[in-house]
Every structure is written in structure tokens, then in C-alpha cells.
PDB file of C-alpha atoms in Angstrom:
ATOM      1  CA  MET A 355      75.350  27.110  47.598  1.00  0.00           C
ATOM      2  CA  ARG A 356      78.044  26.627  45.208  1.00  0.00           C
ATOM      3  CA  ASN A 357      77.802  26.121  41.438  1.00  0.00           C
ATOM      4  CA  TYR A 358      80.117  23.700  39.639  1.00  0.00           C
ATOM      5  CA  VAL A 359      80.185  23.273  35.889  1.00  0.00           C
ATOM      6  CA  GLY A 360      82.377  20.430  34.747  1.00  0.00           C
ATOM      7  CA  GLY A 361      84.111  20.348  37.844  1.00  0.00           C
ATOM      8  CA  HIS A 362      84.943  24.081  37.761  1.00  0.00           C
ATOM      9  CA  ARG A 363      83.328  26.444  40.443  1.00  0.00           C
ATOM     10  CA  ALA A 364      81.369  29.362  38.986  1.00  0.00           C
ATOM     11  CA  ASP A 365      80.417  32.186  41.141  1.00  0.00           C
ATOM     12  CA  THR A 366      79.240  34.770  38.520  1.00  0.00           C
ATOM     13  CA  PRO A 367      77.544  35.017  35.360  1.00  0.00           C
ATOM     14  CA  GLN A 368      81.075  35.856  33.744  1.00  0.00           C
ATOM     15  CA  ASP A 369      82.133  32.405  35.198  1.00  0.00           C
ATOM     16  CA  PHE A 370      79.470  30.507  33.516  1.00  0.00           C
ATOM     17  CA  ALA A 371      79.757  32.187  30.258  1.00  0.00           C
ATOM     18  CA  GLU A 372      83.512  31.222  30.413  1.00  0.00           C
ATOM     19  CA  LEU A 373      82.894  27.728  31.315  1.00  0.00           C
ATOM     20  CA  ALA A 374      80.107  27.525  28.719  1.00  0.00           C
ATOM     21  CA  LEU A 375      82.402  29.104  25.822  1.00  0.00           C
ATOM     22  CA  GLY A 376      85.678  27.343  27.053  1.00  0.00           C
ATOM     23  CA  THR A 377      87.235  30.841  26.816  1.00  0.00           C
ATOM     24  CA  PRO A 378      87.129  34.307  28.666  1.00  0.00           C
ATOM     25  CA  ALA A 379      84.653  36.645  27.051  1.00  0.00           C
ATOM     26  CA  GLU A 380      87.291  39.318  27.076  1.00  0.00           C
ATOM     27  CA  LEU A 381      89.191  37.326  24.591  1.00  0.00           C
ATOM     28  CA  TRP A 382      86.291  37.998  21.949  1.00  0.00           C
ATOM     29  CA  LEU A 383      85.094  41.206  23.300  1.00  0.00           C
ATOM     30  CA  GLY A 384      88.162  42.912  24.345  1.00  0.00           C
ATOM     31  CA  VAL A 385      88.830  45.097  27.443  1.00  0.00           C
ATOM     32  CA  ASP A 386      88.660  48.926  27.875  1.00  0.00           C
ATOM     33  CA  GLY A 387      91.965  50.691  27.359  1.00  0.00           C
ATOM     34  CA  GLU A 388      93.895  47.895  25.655  1.00  0.00           C
ATOM     35  CA  SER A 389      96.604  49.095  23.502  1.00  0.00           C
ATOM     36  CA  ASP A 390      96.980  48.200  19.623  1.00  0.00           C
ATOM     37  CA  GLU A 391      99.648  45.544  20.618  1.00  0.00           C
ATOM     38  CA  GLU A 392      97.146  43.919  23.098  1.00  0.00           C
ATOM     39  CA  ARG A 393      94.338  44.055  20.669  1.00  0.00           C
ATOM     40  CA  ALA A 394      96.493  42.421  17.838  1.00  0.00           C
ATOM     41  CA  ALA A 395      97.738  39.655  20.295  1.00  0.00           C
ATOM     42  CA  ARG A 396      94.162  39.130  21.443  1.00  0.00           C
ATOM     43  CA  LEU A 397      92.801  38.777  17.954  1.00  0.00           C
ATOM     44  CA  ASP A 398      95.731  36.424  17.045  1.00  0.00           C
ATOM     45  CA  ALA A 399      94.857  34.173  19.979  1.00  0.00           C
ATOM     46  CA  ALA A 400      91.196  34.125  18.975  1.00  0.00           C
ATOM     47  CA  ARG A 401      92.171  33.175  15.473  1.00  0.00           C
ATOM     48  CA  ASP A 402      94.344  30.376  16.702  1.00  0.00           C
ATOM     49  CA  ILE A 403      91.368  29.067  18.932  1.00  0.00           C
ATOM     50  CA  LEU A 404      88.964  29.192  15.992  1.00  0.00           C
ATOM     51  CA  ALA A 405      91.494  27.230  13.939  1.00  0.00           C
ATOM     52  CA  ASP A 406      91.692  24.541  16.475  1.00  0.00           C
ATOM     53  CA  PRO A 407      89.425  21.598  15.669  1.00  0.00           C
ATOM     54  CA  GLU A 408      88.371  21.276  19.347  1.00  0.00           C
ATOM     55  CA  TYR A 409      86.640  24.717  19.029  1.00  0.00           C
ATOM     56  CA  ARG A 410      85.073  23.972  15.468  1.00  0.00           C
ATOM     57  CA  THR A 411      81.565  24.253  17.078  1.00  0.00           C
ATOM     58  CA  LEU A 412      82.482  27.618  19.046  1.00  0.00           C
ATOM     59  CA  PRO A 413      80.523  29.822  16.715  1.00  0.00           C
ATOM     60  CA  ASP A 414      77.283  27.692  16.786  1.00  0.00           C
ATOM     61  CA  ASP A 415      77.684  27.415  20.636  1.00  0.00           C
ATOM     62  CA  LEU A 416      77.903  31.222  20.958  1.00  0.00           C
ATOM     63  CA  ILE A 417      74.542  31.500  18.816  1.00  0.00           C
ATOM     64  CA  ARG A 418      72.953  29.149  20.996  1.00  0.00           C
ATOM     65  CA  LEU A 419      74.159  30.965  24.245  1.00  0.00           C
ATOM     66  CA  ALA A 420      72.948  34.345  22.895  1.00  0.00           C
ATOM     67  CA  ALA A 421      69.453  32.681  21.946  1.00  0.00           C
ATOM     68  CA  ARG A 422      69.239  31.174  25.347  1.00  0.00           C
ATOM     69  CA  VAL A 423      69.939  34.649  27.020  1.00  0.00           C
ATOM     70  CA  VAL A 424      67.353  36.275  24.934  1.00  0.00           C
ATOM     71  CA  GLU A 425      64.807  33.546  25.588  1.00  0.00           C
ATOM     72  CA  ASP A 426      65.538  33.617  29.607  1.00  0.00           C
ATOM     73  CA  HIS A 427      65.566  37.341  29.667  1.00  0.00           C
ATOM     74  CA  PRO A 428      63.161  39.090  27.271  1.00  0.00           C
ATOM     75  CA  ASP A 429      63.088  42.084  29.483  1.00  0.00           C
ATOM     76  CA  LEU A 430      66.712  42.897  28.362  1.00  0.00           C
ATOM     77  CA  PHE A 431      65.218  43.729  25.193  1.00  0.00           C
ATOM     78  CA  ASN A 432      62.157  45.770  26.211  1.00  0.00           C
ATOM     79  CA  VAL A 433      62.372  48.912  23.690  1.00  0.00           C
ATOM     80  CA  VAL A 434      60.706  51.941  24.912  1.00  0.00           C
ATOM     81  CA  PRO A 435      60.429  54.808  22.528  1.00  0.00           C
ATOM     82  CA  LEU A 436      61.895  58.091  23.986  1.00  0.00           C
ATOM     83  CA  ALA A 437      59.719  61.211  24.084  1.00  0.00           C
ATOM     84  CA  ARG A 438      60.592  63.587  21.379  1.00  0.00           C
ATOM     85  CA  PRO A 439      61.411  67.148  22.499  1.00  0.00           C
ATOM     86  CA  ALA A 440      58.776  69.827  21.808  1.00  0.00           C
ATOM     87  CA  HIS A 441      59.467  71.355  18.338  1.00  0.00           C
ATOM     88  CA  ARG A 442      61.110  74.772  18.811  1.00  0.00           C
ATOM     89  CA  ARG A 443      60.474  77.562  16.389  1.00  0.00           C
ATOM     90  CA  PRO A 444      63.504  78.956  14.626  1.00  0.00           C
ATOM     91  CA  ALA A 445      64.408  82.670  15.655  1.00  0.00           C
ATOM     92  CA  HIS A 446      63.515  85.165  13.003  1.00  0.00           C
ATOM     93  CA  ARG A 447      66.325  86.592  11.124  1.00  0.00           C
ATOM     94  CA  GLY A 448      67.301  90.204  12.041  1.00  0.00           C
ATOM     95  CA  ALA A 449      65.669  90.024  15.202  1.00  0.00           C
ATOM     96  CA  ALA A 450      67.321  92.007  18.119  1.00  0.00           C
ATOM     97  CA  ALA A 451      68.948  89.669  20.672  1.00  0.00           C
TER      98      ALA A 451
END
């Protein structure tokens, strides 16, 4: 079965997020290993998009999307305390090694 959103095919969760936001997530999150120049260009493009009246609701849309993810996938936020290592007694000073 193929999924289409607004006439565009979405095959992955990233495709759905990009179609929901109207921009690729990498624009906002960056990519591993990007140079300082690439980061500056990406941030300039993001500022231009946020200044465009067409995207004036983008911050609110992102909040709604994040809230939906939390609601639909509460298991992503299951926090399990880690076991603390047993307390080790410090070595006595002057003890032979």
C-alpha cells in the first residue's frame, strides 16, 4: 500500500514529517559533519523560511507535531533509572601497592 499526503508519496516517517512541515527536518536539525559554511547557509535558509508569511504557523505546527508524537508513542519517553554502581571504599593512604 502506498501513502500519499497532498498528492506526494510518503514512504518513511521522515517523508511524513517533511510533508507535514513543508521542509526537510535536516533544515532545522542539521546533518552530521556539516561545515561551518554549510551550517551558516542552512540557518540563513531557515530564517528566510520563518520570515515568509506562508510559514508563519510553522512553530505552532511543530509543537502540535511533537505533542502528537508524544501522545502516539509514550513508550519513547519511558525513563528507567539506571542502577548505581556499588560504592567503593577509597584506598588508604600510604598503603603498599
